[in-house]
Every structure is written in C-alpha cells, then in structure tokens.
Short mmCIF file of C-alpha atoms and ligand atoms in Angstrom, two decimals:
data_model
loop_
_atom_site.label_atom_id
_atom_site.label_comp_id
_atom_site.label_asym_id
_atom_site.label_seq_id
_atom_site.Cartn_x
_atom_site.Cartn_y
_atom_site.Cartn_z
CA UNK O 10 -2.67 -4.77 12.08
CA UNK O 11 -4.96 -2.58 14.18
CA UNK O 12 -7.89 -3.46 16.42
CA UNK O 13 -10.19 -6.45 15.87
CA UNK O 14 -13.03 -5.87 13.41
CA UNK O 15 -15.76 -8.03 11.94
CA UNK O 16 -15.09 -6.50 8.56
CA UNK O 17 -12.48 -7.74 6.12
CA UNK O 18 -12.77 -4.47 4.23
CA UNK O 19 -14.32 -1.04 4.84
CA UNK O 20 -14.47 1.65 2.16
CA UNK O 21 -15.47 5.10 3.37
CA UNK O 22 -16.45 7.92 1.03
CA UNK O 23 -14.04 6.96 -1.76
CA UNK O 24 -13.54 9.45 -4.58
CA UNK O 25 -11.31 8.80 -7.61
CA UNK O 26 -10.68 11.46 -10.24
CA UNK O 27 -8.44 11.41 -13.30
CA UNK O 28 -7.01 14.78 -14.32
CA UNK O 29 -6.47 14.47 -18.07
CA UNK O 30 -5.57 17.53 -20.18
CA UNK O 31 -7.91 20.20 -18.85
CA UNK O 32 -10.70 17.81 -17.92
CA UNK O 33 -11.51 15.94 -14.72
CA UNK O 34 -12.96 12.42 -15.07
CA UNK O 35 -15.09 11.71 -11.98
CA UNK O 36 -14.65 7.93 -11.84
CA UNK O 37 -15.83 7.32 -8.25
CA UNK O 38 -18.03 9.77 -6.39
CA UNK O 39 -18.17 8.86 -2.71
CA UNK O 40 -18.42 5.08 -2.54
CA UNK O 41 -18.86 3.52 0.92
CA UNK O 42 -19.00 -0.24 1.39
CA UNK O 43 -18.37 -2.81 4.12
CA UNK O 44 -17.42 -6.41 3.48
CA UNK O 45 -17.92 -8.80 6.39
CA UNK O 46 -15.42 -11.61 6.90
CA UNK O 47 -16.37 -14.63 4.78
CA UNK O 48 -19.03 -12.68 2.83
CA UNK O 49 -19.32 -12.17 -0.95
CA UNK O 50 -20.53 -8.79 -2.15
CA UNK O 51 -21.46 -8.26 -5.81
CA UNK O 52 -20.56 -4.95 -7.47
CA UNK O 53 -23.02 -4.68 -10.32
CA UNK O 54 -23.44 -2.11 -13.06
CA UNK O 55 -22.80 -1.23 -16.69
CA UNK O 56 -19.33 -0.85 -18.22
CA UNK O 57 -17.78 2.40 -17.03
CA UNK O 58 -19.77 2.54 -13.77
CA UNK O 59 -16.60 2.43 -11.63
CA UNK O 60 -16.56 -1.23 -10.57
CA UNK O 61 -13.00 -2.01 -11.70
CA UNK O 62 -11.75 1.37 -10.40
CA UNK O 63 -13.09 0.36 -6.96
CA UNK O 64 -11.13 -2.91 -7.15
CA UNK O 65 -7.92 -1.17 -8.27
CA UNK O 66 -8.30 1.43 -5.48
CA UNK O 67 -8.41 -1.34 -2.88
CA UNK O 68 -5.04 -2.56 -4.16
CA UNK O 69 -3.81 1.05 -4.45
CA UNK O 70 -3.16 0.52 -8.16
CA UNK O 71 -4.67 3.79 -9.42
CA UNK O 72 -1.80 5.52 -11.26
CA UNK O 73 -1.00 8.93 -9.81
CA UNK O 74 -0.84 11.15 -11.79
CA UNK O 75 -3.34 11.33 -13.47
CA UNK O 76 -5.39 9.64 -10.70
CA UNK O 77 -6.33 11.42 -7.47
CA UNK O 78 -7.80 9.25 -4.69
CA UNK O 79 -9.63 10.57 -1.62
CA UNK O 80 -11.39 8.65 1.15
CA UNK O 81 -10.51 5.77 3.43
CA UNK O 82 -9.92 2.09 2.71
CA UNK O 83 -9.51 -0.13 5.76
CA UNK O 84 -8.23 -3.67 5.22
CA UNK O 85 -8.86 -5.71 8.39
CA UNK O 86 -9.20 -2.40 10.25
CA UNK O 87 -5.98 -0.85 8.92
CA UNK O 88 -6.04 2.29 6.79
CA UNK O 89 -4.00 1.36 3.68
CA UNK O 90 -3.68 4.97 2.47
CA UNK O 91 -0.98 5.54 5.11
CA UNK O 92 1.12 2.51 4.11
CA UNK O 93 4.36 2.81 2.16
CA UNK O 94 4.67 1.15 -1.27
CA UNK O 95 6.86 -1.53 0.37
CA UNK O 96 4.15 -2.28 2.95
CA UNK O 97 1.54 -2.38 0.17
CA UNK O 98 3.56 -5.11 -1.56
CA UNK O 99 2.97 -7.33 1.46
CA UNK O 100 -0.79 -6.60 1.31
CA UNK O 101 -1.15 -7.33 -2.43
CA UNK O 102 -1.34 -11.05 -3.05
CA UNK O 103 -0.98 -11.98 0.65
CA UNK O 104 -4.04 -10.22 2.06
CA UNK O 105 -5.90 -8.90 -0.99
CA UNK O 106 -5.67 -10.45 -4.43
CA UNK O 107 -7.42 -9.71 -7.72
CA UNK O 108 -8.45 -11.92 -10.64
CA UNK O 109 -8.40 -9.70 -13.70
CA UNK O 110 -11.00 -9.84 -16.43
CA UNK O 111 -9.00 -10.97 -19.42
CA UNK O 112 -6.67 -13.96 -18.93
CA UNK O 113 -4.96 -13.18 -22.25
CA UNK O 114 -3.51 -9.92 -20.92
CA UNK O 115 -2.87 -11.13 -17.35
CA UNK O 116 -0.30 -13.78 -18.33
CA UNK O 117 3.22 -13.34 -19.66
CA UNK O 118 3.43 -15.13 -23.06
CA UNK O 119 7.20 -15.66 -22.72
CA UNK O 120 7.16 -17.65 -19.47
CA UNK O 121 5.79 -21.10 -18.62
CA UNK O 122 2.70 -21.07 -16.43
CA UNK O 123 4.52 -22.87 -13.60
CA UNK O 124 7.27 -20.23 -13.59
CA UNK O 125 4.68 -17.43 -13.47
CA UNK O 126 2.89 -18.91 -10.47
CA UNK O 127 6.21 -19.72 -8.73
CA UNK O 128 7.34 -16.13 -9.27
CA UNK O 129 4.27 -14.82 -7.42
CA UNK O 130 4.92 -17.27 -4.57
CA UNK O 131 8.58 -16.26 -4.25
CA UNK O 132 7.64 -12.56 -4.22
CA UNK O 133 5.68 -13.13 -1.03
CA UNK O 134 7.26 -16.12 0.67
CA UNK O 135 10.89 -16.66 1.57
CA UNK O 136 11.29 -20.04 -0.13
CA UNK O 137 13.71 -21.48 -2.69
CA UNK O 138 13.08 -21.95 -6.42
CA UNK O 139 12.49 -25.70 -6.15
CA UNK O 140 9.99 -25.41 -3.31
CA UNK O 141 8.13 -22.60 -5.13
CA UNK O 142 7.95 -24.74 -8.30
CA UNK O 143 6.40 -27.63 -6.33
CA UNK O 144 3.91 -25.25 -4.71
CA UNK O 145 3.05 -23.79 -8.14
CA UNK O 146 2.34 -27.35 -9.34
CA UNK O 147 0.07 -27.86 -6.29
CA UNK O 148 -1.83 -24.68 -7.21
CA UNK O 149 -2.26 -25.90 -10.82
CA UNK O 150 -3.71 -29.18 -9.56
CA UNK O 151 -6.00 -27.31 -7.22
CA UNK O 152 -7.56 -25.46 -10.17
CA UNK O 153 -7.91 -28.71 -12.14
CA UNK O 154 -4.82 -28.55 -14.39
CA UNK O 155 -2.43 -31.55 -14.29
CA UNK O 156 0.91 -30.44 -12.84
CA UNK O 157 2.83 -31.89 -15.80
CA UNK O 158 1.35 -29.15 -17.98
CA UNK O 159 3.11 -26.50 -15.86
CA UNK O 160 6.03 -26.41 -18.31
CA UNK O 161 3.78 -25.14 -21.11
CA UNK O 162 3.27 -21.55 -22.25
CA UNK O 163 -0.04 -19.61 -22.05
CA UNK O 164 -0.70 -19.94 -25.82
CA UNK O 165 -0.84 -23.73 -25.37
CA UNK O 166 -3.90 -23.39 -23.09
CA UNK O 167 -7.56 -22.76 -23.97
CA UNK O 168 -9.32 -19.61 -22.65
CA UNK O 169 -10.89 -21.49 -19.72
CA UNK O 170 -7.55 -23.09 -18.78
CA UNK O 171 -5.80 -19.69 -18.94
CA UNK O 172 -8.41 -18.26 -16.56
CA UNK O 173 -7.76 -21.18 -14.20
CA UNK O 174 -4.04 -20.31 -14.26
CA UNK O 175 -4.88 -16.67 -13.44
CA UNK O 176 -7.02 -17.87 -10.53
CA UNK O 177 -4.18 -20.13 -9.32
CA UNK O 178 -1.86 -17.09 -9.38
CA UNK O 179 -4.37 -14.96 -7.45
CA UNK O 180 -4.78 -17.66 -4.79
CA UNK O 181 -1.12 -18.73 -4.62
CA UNK O 182 -0.50 -16.83 -1.37
CA UNK O 183 -3.89 -17.69 0.24
CA UNK O 184 -5.31 -14.13 0.30
CA UNK O 185 -8.02 -13.24 2.81
CA UNK O 186 -9.86 -10.99 0.37
CA UNK O 187 -10.35 -11.88 -3.29
CA UNK O 188 -11.51 -9.32 -5.86
CA UNK O 189 -12.83 -11.15 -8.93
CA UNK O 190 -13.24 -8.69 -11.82
CA UNK O 191 -15.65 -10.23 -14.34
CA UNK O 192 -13.70 -13.51 -14.06
CA UNK O 193 -15.88 -15.39 -16.54
CA UNK O 194 -16.78 -12.71 -19.11
CA UNK O 195 -14.16 -13.85 -21.64
CA UNK O 196 -15.22 -17.52 -21.39
CA UNK O 197 -17.78 -19.77 -23.11
CA UNK O 198 -21.00 -20.30 -21.13
CA UNK O 199 -20.22 -23.94 -20.25
CA UNK O 200 -16.72 -23.04 -19.04
CA UNK O 201 -18.19 -20.05 -17.14
CA UNK O 202 -20.22 -22.41 -14.95
CA UNK O 203 -17.16 -24.58 -14.20
CA UNK O 204 -14.97 -21.60 -13.30
CA UNK O 205 -17.72 -20.10 -11.08
CA UNK O 206 -18.15 -23.42 -9.26
CA UNK O 207 -14.41 -23.57 -8.74
CA UNK O 208 -14.21 -20.01 -7.37
CA UNK O 209 -17.08 -20.78 -4.98
CA UNK O 210 -15.39 -23.95 -3.72
CA UNK O 211 -12.00 -22.30 -3.28
CA UNK O 212 -13.58 -19.38 -1.45
CA UNK O 213 -15.14 -21.82 1.00
CA UNK O 214 -11.96 -23.87 1.35
CA UNK O 215 -9.82 -20.83 2.14
CA UNK O 216 -12.57 -18.98 4.07
CA UNK O 217 -12.05 -15.87 1.95
CA UNK O 218 -14.13 -12.71 1.70
CA UNK O 219 -14.88 -11.78 -1.89
CA UNK O 220 -15.89 -8.89 -4.11
CA UNK O 221 -17.47 -10.19 -7.31
CA UNK O 222 -17.43 -7.50 -10.00
CA UNK O 223 -19.95 -8.31 -12.71
CA UNK O 224 -22.70 -6.99 -14.95
CA UNK O 225 -24.40 -10.39 -14.88
CA UNK O 226 -27.29 -10.68 -12.40
CA UNK O 227 -27.33 -14.48 -12.92
CA UNK O 228 -23.80 -14.70 -11.47
CA UNK O 229 -24.85 -12.44 -8.60
CA UNK O 230 -27.81 -14.72 -7.76
CA UNK O 231 -25.51 -17.74 -7.69
CA UNK O 232 -22.58 -16.46 -5.72
CA UNK O 233 -23.27 -13.27 -3.71
CA UNK O 234 -24.61 -12.64 -0.20
CA UNK O 235 -25.03 -8.89 -0.62
CA UNK O 236 -25.18 -6.65 -3.69
CA UNK O 237 -24.13 -3.06 -4.43
CA UNK O 238 -25.59 -1.56 -7.60
CA UNK O 239 -23.13 0.99 -9.00
CA UNK O 240 -24.07 3.78 -11.38
CA UNK O 241 -21.83 6.62 -12.61
CA UNK O 242 -19.32 6.08 -9.82
CA UNK O 243 -21.86 5.93 -6.96
CA UNK O 244 -23.66 3.12 -5.17
CA UNK O 245 -27.35 3.72 -5.88
CA UNK O 246 -28.74 0.63 -4.10
CA UNK O 247 -27.30 -1.86 -1.65
CA UNK O 248 -28.87 -4.77 0.17
CA UNK O 249 -28.94 -8.50 0.71
CA UNK O 250 -29.55 -10.75 -2.29
CA UNK O 251 -33.22 -10.95 -1.20
CA UNK O 252 -33.52 -7.15 -0.96
CA UNK O 253 -32.14 -6.61 -4.45
CA UNK O 254 -34.00 -9.47 -6.16
CA UNK O 255 -37.32 -9.45 -4.26
CA UNK O 256 -37.62 -5.86 -3.02
CA UNK O 257 -35.94 -4.04 -5.93
CA UNK O 258 -36.19 -0.32 -5.22
CA UNK O 259 -34.01 1.96 -7.36
CA UNK O 260 -35.36 2.67 -10.87
CA UNK O 261 -31.92 1.79 -12.32
CA UNK O 262 -31.97 -1.65 -10.65
CA UNK O 263 -35.55 -2.09 -11.90
CA UNK O 264 -34.21 -1.25 -15.39
CA UNK O 265 -31.41 -3.83 -15.08
CA UNK O 266 -33.93 -6.55 -14.26
CA UNK O 267 -36.24 -5.32 -17.05
CA UNK O 268 -33.40 -5.83 -19.54
CA UNK O 269 -33.25 -9.57 -18.76
CA UNK O 270 -35.25 -12.08 -20.82
CA UNK O 271 -38.15 -13.70 -18.91
CA UNK O 272 -38.08 -17.49 -19.44
CA UNK O 273 -41.70 -17.83 -18.14
CA UNK O 274 -43.12 -15.38 -20.64
CA UNK O 275 -41.31 -15.46 -23.96
CA UNK O 276 -43.81 -13.13 -25.62
CA UNK O 277 -42.83 -10.29 -23.30
CA UNK O 278 -40.55 -7.73 -24.97
CA UNK O 279 -37.32 -6.72 -23.27
CA UNK O 280 -37.36 -3.23 -21.77
CA UNK O 281 -33.81 -1.89 -22.17
CA UNK O 282 -32.78 1.18 -20.20
CA UNK O 283 -32.92 4.08 -22.66
CA UNK O 284 -29.88 6.28 -23.25
CA UNK O 285 -26.30 5.99 -22.02
CA UNK O 286 -24.43 6.49 -18.78
CA UNK O 287 -23.55 10.18 -18.30
CA UNK O 288 -20.18 11.57 -19.39
CA UNK O 289 -17.96 11.29 -16.27
CA UNK O 290 -16.35 14.64 -17.12
CA UNK O 291 -19.76 16.29 -17.04
CA UNK O 292 -22.06 14.55 -14.57
CA UNK O 293 -25.65 15.81 -14.19
CA UNK O 294 -26.22 18.26 -11.35
CA UNK O 295 -28.88 16.20 -9.55
CA UNK O 296 -29.45 12.45 -9.63
CA UNK O 297 -26.92 10.91 -12.08
CA UNK O 298 -29.67 8.60 -13.41
CA UNK O 299 -32.16 11.45 -14.04
CA UNK O 300 -31.51 11.78 -17.83
CA UNK O 301 -32.57 8.09 -18.26
CA UNK O 302 -35.07 7.67 -15.44
CA UNK O 303 -38.73 7.27 -16.43
CA UNK O 304 -39.77 8.65 -13.02
CA UNK O 305 -37.51 11.71 -12.88
CA UNK O 306 -39.01 14.91 -11.45
CA UNK O 307 -37.72 18.48 -11.32
CA UNK O 308 -36.23 17.79 -7.87
CA UNK O 309 -34.27 14.85 -9.36
CA UNK O 310 -32.65 17.14 -11.92
CA UNK O 311 -31.37 19.61 -9.33
CA UNK O 312 -30.70 17.66 -6.10
CA UNK O 313 -28.59 14.51 -5.80
CA UNK O 314 -30.35 11.97 -3.58
CA UNK O 315 -28.44 10.64 -0.55
CA UNK O 316 -28.47 6.94 0.37
CA UNK O 317 -31.40 6.23 2.70
CA UNK O 318 -32.08 3.12 4.73
CA UNK O 319 -35.41 1.58 3.71
CA UNK O 320 -35.31 -1.45 6.02
CA UNK O 321 -32.67 -3.82 7.42
CA UNK O 322 -29.46 -3.44 5.42
CA UNK O 323 -31.33 -2.18 2.35
CA UNK O 324 -30.31 1.35 1.28
CA UNK O 325 -31.27 3.31 -1.83
CA UNK O 326 -30.32 6.70 -3.32
CA UNK O 327 -33.57 7.92 -4.87
CA UNK O 328 -35.98 10.74 -4.03
CA UNK O 329 -38.92 8.31 -4.37
CA UNK O 330 -37.91 6.67 -1.08
CA UNK O 331 -37.96 8.11 2.39
CA UNK O 332 -35.91 6.86 5.36
CA UNK O 333 -37.41 3.71 6.93
FE1 SF4 X 406 -35.16 8.51 -10.89
FE2 SF4 X 406 -35.36 10.69 -9.40
FE3 SF4 X 406 -34.96 8.36 -8.24
FE4 SF4 X 406 -33.00 9.48 -9.66
S1 SF4 X 406 -33.92 10.28 -7.78
S2 SF4 X 406 -33.62 7.38 -9.74
S3 SF4 X 406 -34.18 10.43 -11.29
S4 SF4 X 406 -36.76 8.99 -9.39
#
C-alpha cells in the first residue's frame, strides 16, 4: 500500500456511464467523497440516485461494457483503478466488503450457510476446509445464530436471520471498510432495529470505516457521523450529522425532511417533493433538481451549481448559497 493517509477511502470526481443501444445513462456525474478511518458516512437519496453504483464502483464491480468509469478511487491511499483483477480479489472481502440489499438474492439456495461462509473465508485465507468451517461457525455465533444451525439451507431461515448470514459473510475476513447497501430495507421494523444495533457493535469491535447506503433519515441519525445527500448521480449536500439535520441547506434535503411525518404535530400535512428524478439519459442542462425545486430561477435552469463550502465541513451545490 502507498503512503500513510487518515482516510480509509477517497473518491475523486467519479463518473459512471452505461452505454446502452444508442443512449448514454449518466449514473454518476462527478462524485467526490472522503471517508476518515473509523467514520460512518451515510449516502442518502431516492432510488436511482446513484448510491448503489457508488458502492459497486468502490469494489470495481461495474460491468464493462456497458459501464464506463472515470475518476479516482483511493483505498487506504492506493488508486484501485490501476490494480489487476487478481489484485482486486485481495481487496474485495479483505479490505472492502459489501452487504447487499436483498438477502434472498445474496445467498446460494443450494448450499448450507456454513459452507457459504467457509467458502468466502477460504477464498481469502490459506486455511484448510475444517478450519474454515470452524471459523464460519464462529462468524454465525457472532451474528447471533447458533453454530449448530450452520448445516441448514437459506430457505430454512427467516428474512432477519438470512440478513445476519449475509453480514457474517461480509465480515468473515475482517474488512477495514464496510459498504452496507440498505441492509435493513427488506426486514420487519423490529428486526431492522436488531440488525442495525448489531452492525453498529460489529463496526466498533472491528474498528471499521463504513458507508451506509440508505433512503431512511432515521437510520442516518442513528448510525452516521457524516452525510452525503445524492441526487441524480451528484452529491448536492454534504456535512456532519448536525449540519444536515440542524442546518439543512439544499432545497432537495429540505424536501426529504418535509416528506417525513412530524410526531409532535400530527395535524401537519406531509409535503412530498413534487415530480420525479430526471431521466439519467437526458439530464437537465442546469441544476439537476431545477424541474422539482420550488425556488428555481432562470440561472438554475441554465447553469449547474458547483459545491460550495458554507462553513466547517458543510458543502452545498445550490445557487442560493455563496461560499462561506
Ligand atoms: Fe433549486 Fe436552484 Fe438551488 Fe437547484 S440551484 S436546488 S434549482 S435553488
């Protein structure tokens, strides 16, 4: 690995396009993000904003073709775009790991859960079958599943248990960076809380840095240190949890909070954000949020705002805000 850095991960000006038929899907449009060691950053936005694409790019799992990736991704200071596929295999799982959204599609229905976890361990560590099986049992216990259930198949587990198995697989090789892609979306609310608590504890135990991909601001408030609000493949606001919750700046972030029910005032009507995210094959010329923004001006429709620092770590891409 290259020189010492305080950052577990640095993303610089990341663009991802998919060239399909004669169209170009602009999935990511210049995302830059830094994740400090031990920190949790939330990537927040609607479906299709580019959150999962960011996670897949970090693991270099964007299929090419049709995907075209530009920009830099540094993992512990090392640019992963220059690594061979063989070198990437040592990064995936060992250094960076991802919990995928849907446990049903992340597990192989034809193999026992113990075998699946052991397989991941043996891919990364030079150990025998027996030792890997014992370690897989340890991982099951760590996520709260008795090791004697390791011989069962995924269909014999409930949704929450399956997600625990997926988490055990993601953590089997003690990664330094964990990308959790909506890890609780497919679960019941009561199980969601348990799984979130478990992720938080394991993160602390292993001193991991984490990217929490979610559309749920409640999860962000519970688990994140910093937050990046993503819209149409760009970060439109970034700041500490305090910045985003107490000094909300971007009209899109204001809209996200306005869409949440207010428990203190149940007579207040929800204010959903009108309209839909723009078509990624035909993004607006100016600010991508301008077709939905209640404060849009002529300038917004013709000139894309750059990210500006509005105090501390708080940055926002909106013409309403000036630097400082
Ligand atoms: Fe709204 Fe204009 Fe700000 Fe975009 S730049 S969020 S359209 S005010």
